PDB file of C-alpha atoms in Angstrom:
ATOM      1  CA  UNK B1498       7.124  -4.047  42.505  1.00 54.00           C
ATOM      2  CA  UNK B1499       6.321  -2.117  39.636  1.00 69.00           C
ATOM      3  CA  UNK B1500       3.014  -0.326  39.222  1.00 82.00           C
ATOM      4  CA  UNK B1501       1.907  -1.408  35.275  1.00 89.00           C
ATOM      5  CA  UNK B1502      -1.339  -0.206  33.930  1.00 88.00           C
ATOM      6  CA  UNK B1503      -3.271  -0.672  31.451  1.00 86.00           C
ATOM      7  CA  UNK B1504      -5.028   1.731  28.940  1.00 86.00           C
ATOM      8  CA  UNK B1505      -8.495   0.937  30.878  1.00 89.00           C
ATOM      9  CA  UNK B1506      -7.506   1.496  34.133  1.00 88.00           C
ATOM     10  CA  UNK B1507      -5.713   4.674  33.196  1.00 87.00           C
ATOM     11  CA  UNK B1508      -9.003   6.108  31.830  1.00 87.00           C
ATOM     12  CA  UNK B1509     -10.813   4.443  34.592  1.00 89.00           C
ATOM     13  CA  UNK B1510      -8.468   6.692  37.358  1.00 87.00           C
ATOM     14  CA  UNK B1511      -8.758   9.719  34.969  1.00 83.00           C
ATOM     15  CA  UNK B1512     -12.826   9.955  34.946  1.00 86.00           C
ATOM     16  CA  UNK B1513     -12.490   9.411  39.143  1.00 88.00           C
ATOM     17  CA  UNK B1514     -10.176  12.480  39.222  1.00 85.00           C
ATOM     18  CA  UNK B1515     -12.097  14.557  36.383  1.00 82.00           C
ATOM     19  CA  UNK B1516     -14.825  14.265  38.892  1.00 86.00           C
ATOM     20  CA  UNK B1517     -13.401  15.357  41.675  1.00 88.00           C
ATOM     21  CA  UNK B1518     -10.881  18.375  40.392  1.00 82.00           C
ATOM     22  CA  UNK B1519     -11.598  21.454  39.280  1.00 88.00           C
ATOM     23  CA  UNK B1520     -11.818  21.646  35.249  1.00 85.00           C
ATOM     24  CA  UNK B1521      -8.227  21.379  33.765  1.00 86.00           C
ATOM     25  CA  UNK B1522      -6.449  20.874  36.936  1.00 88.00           C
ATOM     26  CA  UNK B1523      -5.070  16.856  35.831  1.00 89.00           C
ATOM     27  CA  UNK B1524      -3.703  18.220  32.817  1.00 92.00           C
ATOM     28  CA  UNK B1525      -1.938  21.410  34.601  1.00 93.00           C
ATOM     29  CA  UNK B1526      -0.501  18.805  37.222  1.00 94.00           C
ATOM     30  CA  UNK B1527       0.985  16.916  34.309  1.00 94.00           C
ATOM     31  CA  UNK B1528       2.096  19.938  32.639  1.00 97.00           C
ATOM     32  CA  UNK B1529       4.056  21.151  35.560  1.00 97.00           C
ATOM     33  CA  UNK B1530       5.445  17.812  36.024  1.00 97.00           C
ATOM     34  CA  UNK B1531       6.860  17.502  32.318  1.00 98.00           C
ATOM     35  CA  UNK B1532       7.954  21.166  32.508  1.00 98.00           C
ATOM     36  CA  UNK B1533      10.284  20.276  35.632  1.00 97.00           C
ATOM     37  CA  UNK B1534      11.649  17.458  34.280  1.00 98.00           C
ATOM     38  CA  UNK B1535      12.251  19.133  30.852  1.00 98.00           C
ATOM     39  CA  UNK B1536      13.890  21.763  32.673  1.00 97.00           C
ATOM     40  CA  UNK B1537      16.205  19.839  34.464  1.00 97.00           C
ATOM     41  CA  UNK B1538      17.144  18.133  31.761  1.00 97.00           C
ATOM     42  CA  UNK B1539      18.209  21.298  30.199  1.00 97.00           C
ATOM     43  CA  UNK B1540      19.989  22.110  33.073  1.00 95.00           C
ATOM     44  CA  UNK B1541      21.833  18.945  33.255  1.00 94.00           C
ATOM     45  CA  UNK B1542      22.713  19.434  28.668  1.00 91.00           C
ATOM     46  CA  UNK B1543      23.444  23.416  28.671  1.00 90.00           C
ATOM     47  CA  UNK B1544      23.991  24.403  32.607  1.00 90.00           C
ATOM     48  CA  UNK B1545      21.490  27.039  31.956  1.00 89.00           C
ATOM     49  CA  UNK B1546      17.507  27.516  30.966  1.00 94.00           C
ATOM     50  CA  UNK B1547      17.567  30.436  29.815  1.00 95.00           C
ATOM     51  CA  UNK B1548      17.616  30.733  25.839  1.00 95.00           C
ATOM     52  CA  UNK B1549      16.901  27.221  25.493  1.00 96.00           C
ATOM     53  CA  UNK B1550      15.379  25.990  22.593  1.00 96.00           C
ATOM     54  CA  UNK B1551      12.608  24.197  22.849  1.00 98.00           C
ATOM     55  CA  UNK B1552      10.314  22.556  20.453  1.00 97.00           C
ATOM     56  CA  UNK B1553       6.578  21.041  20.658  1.00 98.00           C
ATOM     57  CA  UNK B1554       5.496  18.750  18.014  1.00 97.00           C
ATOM     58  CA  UNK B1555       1.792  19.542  18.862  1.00 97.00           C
ATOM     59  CA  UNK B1556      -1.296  16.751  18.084  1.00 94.00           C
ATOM     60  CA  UNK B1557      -5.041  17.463  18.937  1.00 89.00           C
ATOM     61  CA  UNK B1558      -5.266  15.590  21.361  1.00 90.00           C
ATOM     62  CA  UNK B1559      -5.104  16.259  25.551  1.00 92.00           C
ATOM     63  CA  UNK B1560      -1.611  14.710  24.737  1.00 94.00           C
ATOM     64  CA  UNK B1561      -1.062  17.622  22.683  1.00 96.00           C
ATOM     65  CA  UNK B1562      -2.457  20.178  25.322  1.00 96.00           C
ATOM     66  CA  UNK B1563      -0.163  18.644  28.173  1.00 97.00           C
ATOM     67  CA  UNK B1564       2.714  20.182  25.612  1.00 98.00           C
ATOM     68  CA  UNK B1565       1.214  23.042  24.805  1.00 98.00           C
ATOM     69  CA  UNK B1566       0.783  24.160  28.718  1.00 98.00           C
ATOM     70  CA  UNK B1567       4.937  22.629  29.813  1.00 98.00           C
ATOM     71  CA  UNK B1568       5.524  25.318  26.801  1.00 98.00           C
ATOM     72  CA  UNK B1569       4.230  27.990  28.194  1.00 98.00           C
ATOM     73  CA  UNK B1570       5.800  27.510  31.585  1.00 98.00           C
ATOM     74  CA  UNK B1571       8.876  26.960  29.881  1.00 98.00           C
ATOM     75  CA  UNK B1572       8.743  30.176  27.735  1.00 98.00           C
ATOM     76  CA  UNK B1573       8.065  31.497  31.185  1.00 97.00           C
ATOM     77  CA  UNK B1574      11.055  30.365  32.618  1.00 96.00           C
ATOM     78  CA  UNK B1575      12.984  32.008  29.444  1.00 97.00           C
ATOM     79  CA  UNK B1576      12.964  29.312  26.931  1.00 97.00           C
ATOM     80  CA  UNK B1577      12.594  29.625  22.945  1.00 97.00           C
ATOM     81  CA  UNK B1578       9.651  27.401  22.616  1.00 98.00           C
ATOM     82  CA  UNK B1579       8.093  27.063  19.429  1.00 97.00           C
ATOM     83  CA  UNK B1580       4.951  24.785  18.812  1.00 97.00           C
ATOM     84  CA  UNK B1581       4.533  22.947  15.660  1.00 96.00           C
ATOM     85  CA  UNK B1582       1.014  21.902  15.261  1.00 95.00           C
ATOM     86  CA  UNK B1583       0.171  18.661  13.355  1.00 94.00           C
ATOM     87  CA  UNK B1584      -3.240  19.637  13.311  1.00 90.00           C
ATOM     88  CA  UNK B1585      -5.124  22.603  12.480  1.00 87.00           C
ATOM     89  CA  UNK B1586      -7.334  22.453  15.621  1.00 88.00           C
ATOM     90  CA  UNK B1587      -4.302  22.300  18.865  1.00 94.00           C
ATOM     91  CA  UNK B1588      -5.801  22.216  22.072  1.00 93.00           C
ATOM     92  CA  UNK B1589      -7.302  25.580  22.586  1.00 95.00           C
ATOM     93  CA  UNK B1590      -6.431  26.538  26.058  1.00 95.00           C
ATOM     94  CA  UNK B1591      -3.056  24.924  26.165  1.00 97.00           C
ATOM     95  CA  UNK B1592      -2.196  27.102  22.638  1.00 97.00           C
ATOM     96  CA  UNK B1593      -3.633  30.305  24.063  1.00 97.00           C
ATOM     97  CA  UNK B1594      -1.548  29.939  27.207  1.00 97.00           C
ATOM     98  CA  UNK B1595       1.390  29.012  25.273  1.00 98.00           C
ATOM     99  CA  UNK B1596       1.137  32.347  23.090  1.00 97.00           C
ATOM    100  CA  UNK B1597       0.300  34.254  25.814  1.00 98.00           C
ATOM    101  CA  UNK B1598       3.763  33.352  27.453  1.00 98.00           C
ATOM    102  CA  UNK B1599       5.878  34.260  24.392  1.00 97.00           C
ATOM    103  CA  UNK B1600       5.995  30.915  22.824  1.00 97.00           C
ATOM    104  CA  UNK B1601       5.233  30.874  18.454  1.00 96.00           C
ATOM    105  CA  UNK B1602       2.714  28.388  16.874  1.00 96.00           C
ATOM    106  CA  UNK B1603       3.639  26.707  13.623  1.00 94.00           C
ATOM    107  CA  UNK B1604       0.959  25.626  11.627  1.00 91.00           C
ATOM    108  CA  UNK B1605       2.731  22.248   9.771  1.00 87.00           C
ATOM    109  CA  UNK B1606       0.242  22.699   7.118  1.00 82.00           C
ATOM    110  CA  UNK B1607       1.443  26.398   6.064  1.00 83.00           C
ATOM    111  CA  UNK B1608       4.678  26.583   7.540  1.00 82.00           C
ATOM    112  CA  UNK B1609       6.828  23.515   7.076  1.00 86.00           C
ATOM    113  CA  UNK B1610      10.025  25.278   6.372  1.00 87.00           C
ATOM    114  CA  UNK B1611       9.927  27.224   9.424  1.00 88.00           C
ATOM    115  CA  UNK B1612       8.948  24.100  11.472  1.00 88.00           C
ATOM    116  CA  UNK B1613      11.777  22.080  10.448  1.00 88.00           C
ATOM    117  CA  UNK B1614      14.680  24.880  10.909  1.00 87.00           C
ATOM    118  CA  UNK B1615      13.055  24.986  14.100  1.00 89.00           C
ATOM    119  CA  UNK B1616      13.350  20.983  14.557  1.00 89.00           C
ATOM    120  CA  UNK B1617      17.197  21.891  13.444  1.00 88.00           C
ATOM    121  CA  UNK B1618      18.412  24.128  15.875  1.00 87.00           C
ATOM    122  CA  UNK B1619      15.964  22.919  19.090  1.00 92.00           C
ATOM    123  CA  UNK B1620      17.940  21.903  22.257  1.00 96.00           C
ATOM    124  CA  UNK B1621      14.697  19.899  23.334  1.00 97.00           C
ATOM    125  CA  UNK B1622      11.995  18.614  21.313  1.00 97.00           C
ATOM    126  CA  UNK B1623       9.023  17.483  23.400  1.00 98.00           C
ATOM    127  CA  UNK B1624       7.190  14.346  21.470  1.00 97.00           C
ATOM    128  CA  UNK B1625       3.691  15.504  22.405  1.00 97.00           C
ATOM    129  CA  UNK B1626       1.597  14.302  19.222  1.00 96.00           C
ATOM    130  CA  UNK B1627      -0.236  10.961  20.427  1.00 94.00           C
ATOM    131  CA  UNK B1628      -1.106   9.525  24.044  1.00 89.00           C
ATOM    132  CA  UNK B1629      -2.211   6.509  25.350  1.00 89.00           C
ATOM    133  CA  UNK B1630      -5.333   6.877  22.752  1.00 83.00           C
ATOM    134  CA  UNK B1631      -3.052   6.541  20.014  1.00 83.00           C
ATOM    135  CA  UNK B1632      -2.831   3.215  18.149  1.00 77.00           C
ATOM    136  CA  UNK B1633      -1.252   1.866  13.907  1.00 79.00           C
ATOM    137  CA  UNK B1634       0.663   3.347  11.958  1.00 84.00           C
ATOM    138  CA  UNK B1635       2.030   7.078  12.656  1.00 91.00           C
ATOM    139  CA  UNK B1636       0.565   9.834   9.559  1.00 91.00           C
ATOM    140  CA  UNK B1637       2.670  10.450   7.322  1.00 92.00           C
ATOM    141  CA  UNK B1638       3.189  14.179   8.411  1.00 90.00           C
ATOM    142  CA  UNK B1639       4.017  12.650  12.163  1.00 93.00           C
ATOM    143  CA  UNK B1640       6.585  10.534  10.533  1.00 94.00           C
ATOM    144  CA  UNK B1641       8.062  13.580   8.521  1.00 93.00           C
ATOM    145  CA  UNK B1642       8.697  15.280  11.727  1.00 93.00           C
ATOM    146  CA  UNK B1643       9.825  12.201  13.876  1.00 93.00           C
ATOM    147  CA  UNK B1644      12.487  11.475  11.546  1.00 93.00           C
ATOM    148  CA  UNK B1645      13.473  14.831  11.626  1.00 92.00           C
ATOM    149  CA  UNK B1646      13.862  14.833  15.281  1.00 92.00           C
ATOM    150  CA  UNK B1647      15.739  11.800  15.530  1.00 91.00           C
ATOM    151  CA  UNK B1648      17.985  12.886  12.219  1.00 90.00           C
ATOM    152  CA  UNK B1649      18.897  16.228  15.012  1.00 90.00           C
ATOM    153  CA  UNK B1650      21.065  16.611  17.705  1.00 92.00           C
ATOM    154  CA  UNK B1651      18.087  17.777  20.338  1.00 95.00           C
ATOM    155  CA  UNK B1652      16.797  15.691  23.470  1.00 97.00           C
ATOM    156  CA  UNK B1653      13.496  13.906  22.616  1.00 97.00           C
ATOM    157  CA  UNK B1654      11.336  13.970  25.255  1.00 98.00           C
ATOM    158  CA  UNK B1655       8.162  11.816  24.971  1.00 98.00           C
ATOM    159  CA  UNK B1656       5.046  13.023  27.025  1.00 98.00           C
ATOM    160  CA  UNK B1657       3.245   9.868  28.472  1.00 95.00           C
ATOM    161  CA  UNK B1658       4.531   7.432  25.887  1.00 95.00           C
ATOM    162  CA  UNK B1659       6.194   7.244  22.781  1.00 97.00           C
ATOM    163  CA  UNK B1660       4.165   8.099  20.016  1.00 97.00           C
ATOM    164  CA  UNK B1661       3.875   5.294  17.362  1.00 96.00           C
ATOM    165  CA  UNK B1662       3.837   2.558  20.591  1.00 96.00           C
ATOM    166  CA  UNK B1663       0.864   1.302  21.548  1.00 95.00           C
ATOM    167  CA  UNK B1664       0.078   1.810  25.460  1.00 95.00           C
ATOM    168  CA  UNK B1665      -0.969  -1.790  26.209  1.00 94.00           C
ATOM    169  CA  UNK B1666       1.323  -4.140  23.914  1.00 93.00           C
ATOM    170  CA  UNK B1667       4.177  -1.943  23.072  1.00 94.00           C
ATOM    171  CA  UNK B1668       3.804  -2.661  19.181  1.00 95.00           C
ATOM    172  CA  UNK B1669       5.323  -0.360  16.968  1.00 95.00           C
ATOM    173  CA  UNK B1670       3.582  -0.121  13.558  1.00 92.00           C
ATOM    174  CA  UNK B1671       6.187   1.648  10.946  1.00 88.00           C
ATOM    175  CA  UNK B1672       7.567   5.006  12.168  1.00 90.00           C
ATOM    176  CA  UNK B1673       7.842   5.644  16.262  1.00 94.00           C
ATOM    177  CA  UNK B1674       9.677   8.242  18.364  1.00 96.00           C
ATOM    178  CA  UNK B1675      12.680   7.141  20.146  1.00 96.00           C
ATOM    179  CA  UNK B1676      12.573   8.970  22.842  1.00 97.00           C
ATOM    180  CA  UNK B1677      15.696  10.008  25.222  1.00 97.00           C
ATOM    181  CA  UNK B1678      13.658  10.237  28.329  1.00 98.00           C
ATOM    182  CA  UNK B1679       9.697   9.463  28.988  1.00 98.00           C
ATOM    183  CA  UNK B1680       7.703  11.957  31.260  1.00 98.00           C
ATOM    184  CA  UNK B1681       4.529   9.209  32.015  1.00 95.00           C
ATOM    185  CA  UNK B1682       1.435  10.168  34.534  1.00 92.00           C
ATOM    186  CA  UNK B1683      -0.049   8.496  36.889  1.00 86.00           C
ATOM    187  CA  UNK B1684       1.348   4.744  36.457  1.00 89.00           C
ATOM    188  CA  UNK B1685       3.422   2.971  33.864  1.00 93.00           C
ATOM    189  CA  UNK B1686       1.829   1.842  30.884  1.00 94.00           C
ATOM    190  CA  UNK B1687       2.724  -1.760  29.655  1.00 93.00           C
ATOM    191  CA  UNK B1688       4.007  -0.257  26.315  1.00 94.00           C
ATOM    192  CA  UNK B1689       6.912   1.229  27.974  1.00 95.00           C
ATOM    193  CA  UNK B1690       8.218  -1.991  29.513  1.00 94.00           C
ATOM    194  CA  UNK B1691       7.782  -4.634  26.845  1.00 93.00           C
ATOM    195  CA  UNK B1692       9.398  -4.448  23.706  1.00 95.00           C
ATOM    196  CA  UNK B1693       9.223  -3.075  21.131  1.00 96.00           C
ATOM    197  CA  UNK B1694       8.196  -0.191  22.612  1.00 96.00           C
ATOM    198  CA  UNK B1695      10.399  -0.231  25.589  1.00 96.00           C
ATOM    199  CA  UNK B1696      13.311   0.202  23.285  1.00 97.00           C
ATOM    200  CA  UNK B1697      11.588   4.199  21.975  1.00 97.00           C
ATOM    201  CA  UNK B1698      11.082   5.121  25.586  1.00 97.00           C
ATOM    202  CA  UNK B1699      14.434   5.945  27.175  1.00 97.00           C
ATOM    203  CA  UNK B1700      14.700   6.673  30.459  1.00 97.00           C
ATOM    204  CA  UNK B1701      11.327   6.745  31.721  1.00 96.00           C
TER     205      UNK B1701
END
């Protein structure tokens, strides 16, 4: 039987496990779990981590910092990851960490060149701009750097669920990421098994 959740219950289960953990601790568990599946994935494409590209597309949201802190592990492990932040305020901790491990920031709003030779040559690109909270239409800069992402030759790799799909109905408004593989927490979210949205997530 399959375990299908929806956005309620998620946040229901998060606030019982932000009360009990130490502050931070849920989103370094997912981190570490996207970061070992993004490295075996890697593994599996090049046969090696090391020099990998790897490339954040960056919201403000805890979405956002579950990226941020799989990037620093992976620049830890010898990756190339650059960060390109959709917003001007990236989760704080998750972008310190990230910097502190060798990994570059990309501000979308003064660097757009830069961020999409970066989308060019990535071996990876890590979807992390909405979560579950997400819901319409993508922004127009989120759509400028989805279709760059699928117009490449990198991996997508969605963190939670595709952003553009909705969590609970799967509806995709306009633009979504197709993603090659999904990285979900905790449970499966409807989105990811009805379509439309089942058809962006990959292999989940």
């Amino acid at each position: 039987m399959i375990d299908v959740r929806t956005v309620a219950e998620v946040r229901a289960a998060e606030n019982v496990a932000f009360a009990r953990l130490p502050e931070g601790a849920l989103m370094q568990r997912a981190a570490t779990g996207l970061s070992v599946a993004i490295l075996g994935i890697l593994s599996s494409a090049r046969g090696a981590v090391v020099g990998a590209g790897v490339v954040l597309l960056v919201g403000s949201g805890n979405n956002g910092g579950d990226a941020l802190w799989a990037g620093a592990m992976l620049a830890r492990r010898g990756c190339r990851v650059r960060a390109i932040c959709l917003s001007d305020s990236p989760h704080v901790a998750g972008a310190a960490a990230l910097r502190a491990a060798g990994g570059r920031l990309l501000s979308w709003s003064e660097a757009r060149e830069a961020a999409l030779l970066a989308l060019s040559d990535g071996d990876v690109v890590v979807d992390g701009i909405l979560g579950i909270g997400g819901s319409g239409a993508l922004r127009p800069t989120a759509t400028t750097l989805v279709d760059a992402a699928a117009n490449g030759e990198a991996i997508v790799v969605a963190v939670d669920l595709p952003s553009g799909v909705d969590a609970d109905s799967g509806e995709v408004i306009g633009a979504a990421v197709t993603a090659d593989v999904t990285v979900t927490f905790g449970s499966l979210k409807a989105g990811l098994v009805v379509a439309p949205g089942a058809l962006h997530s990959g292999t989940v």
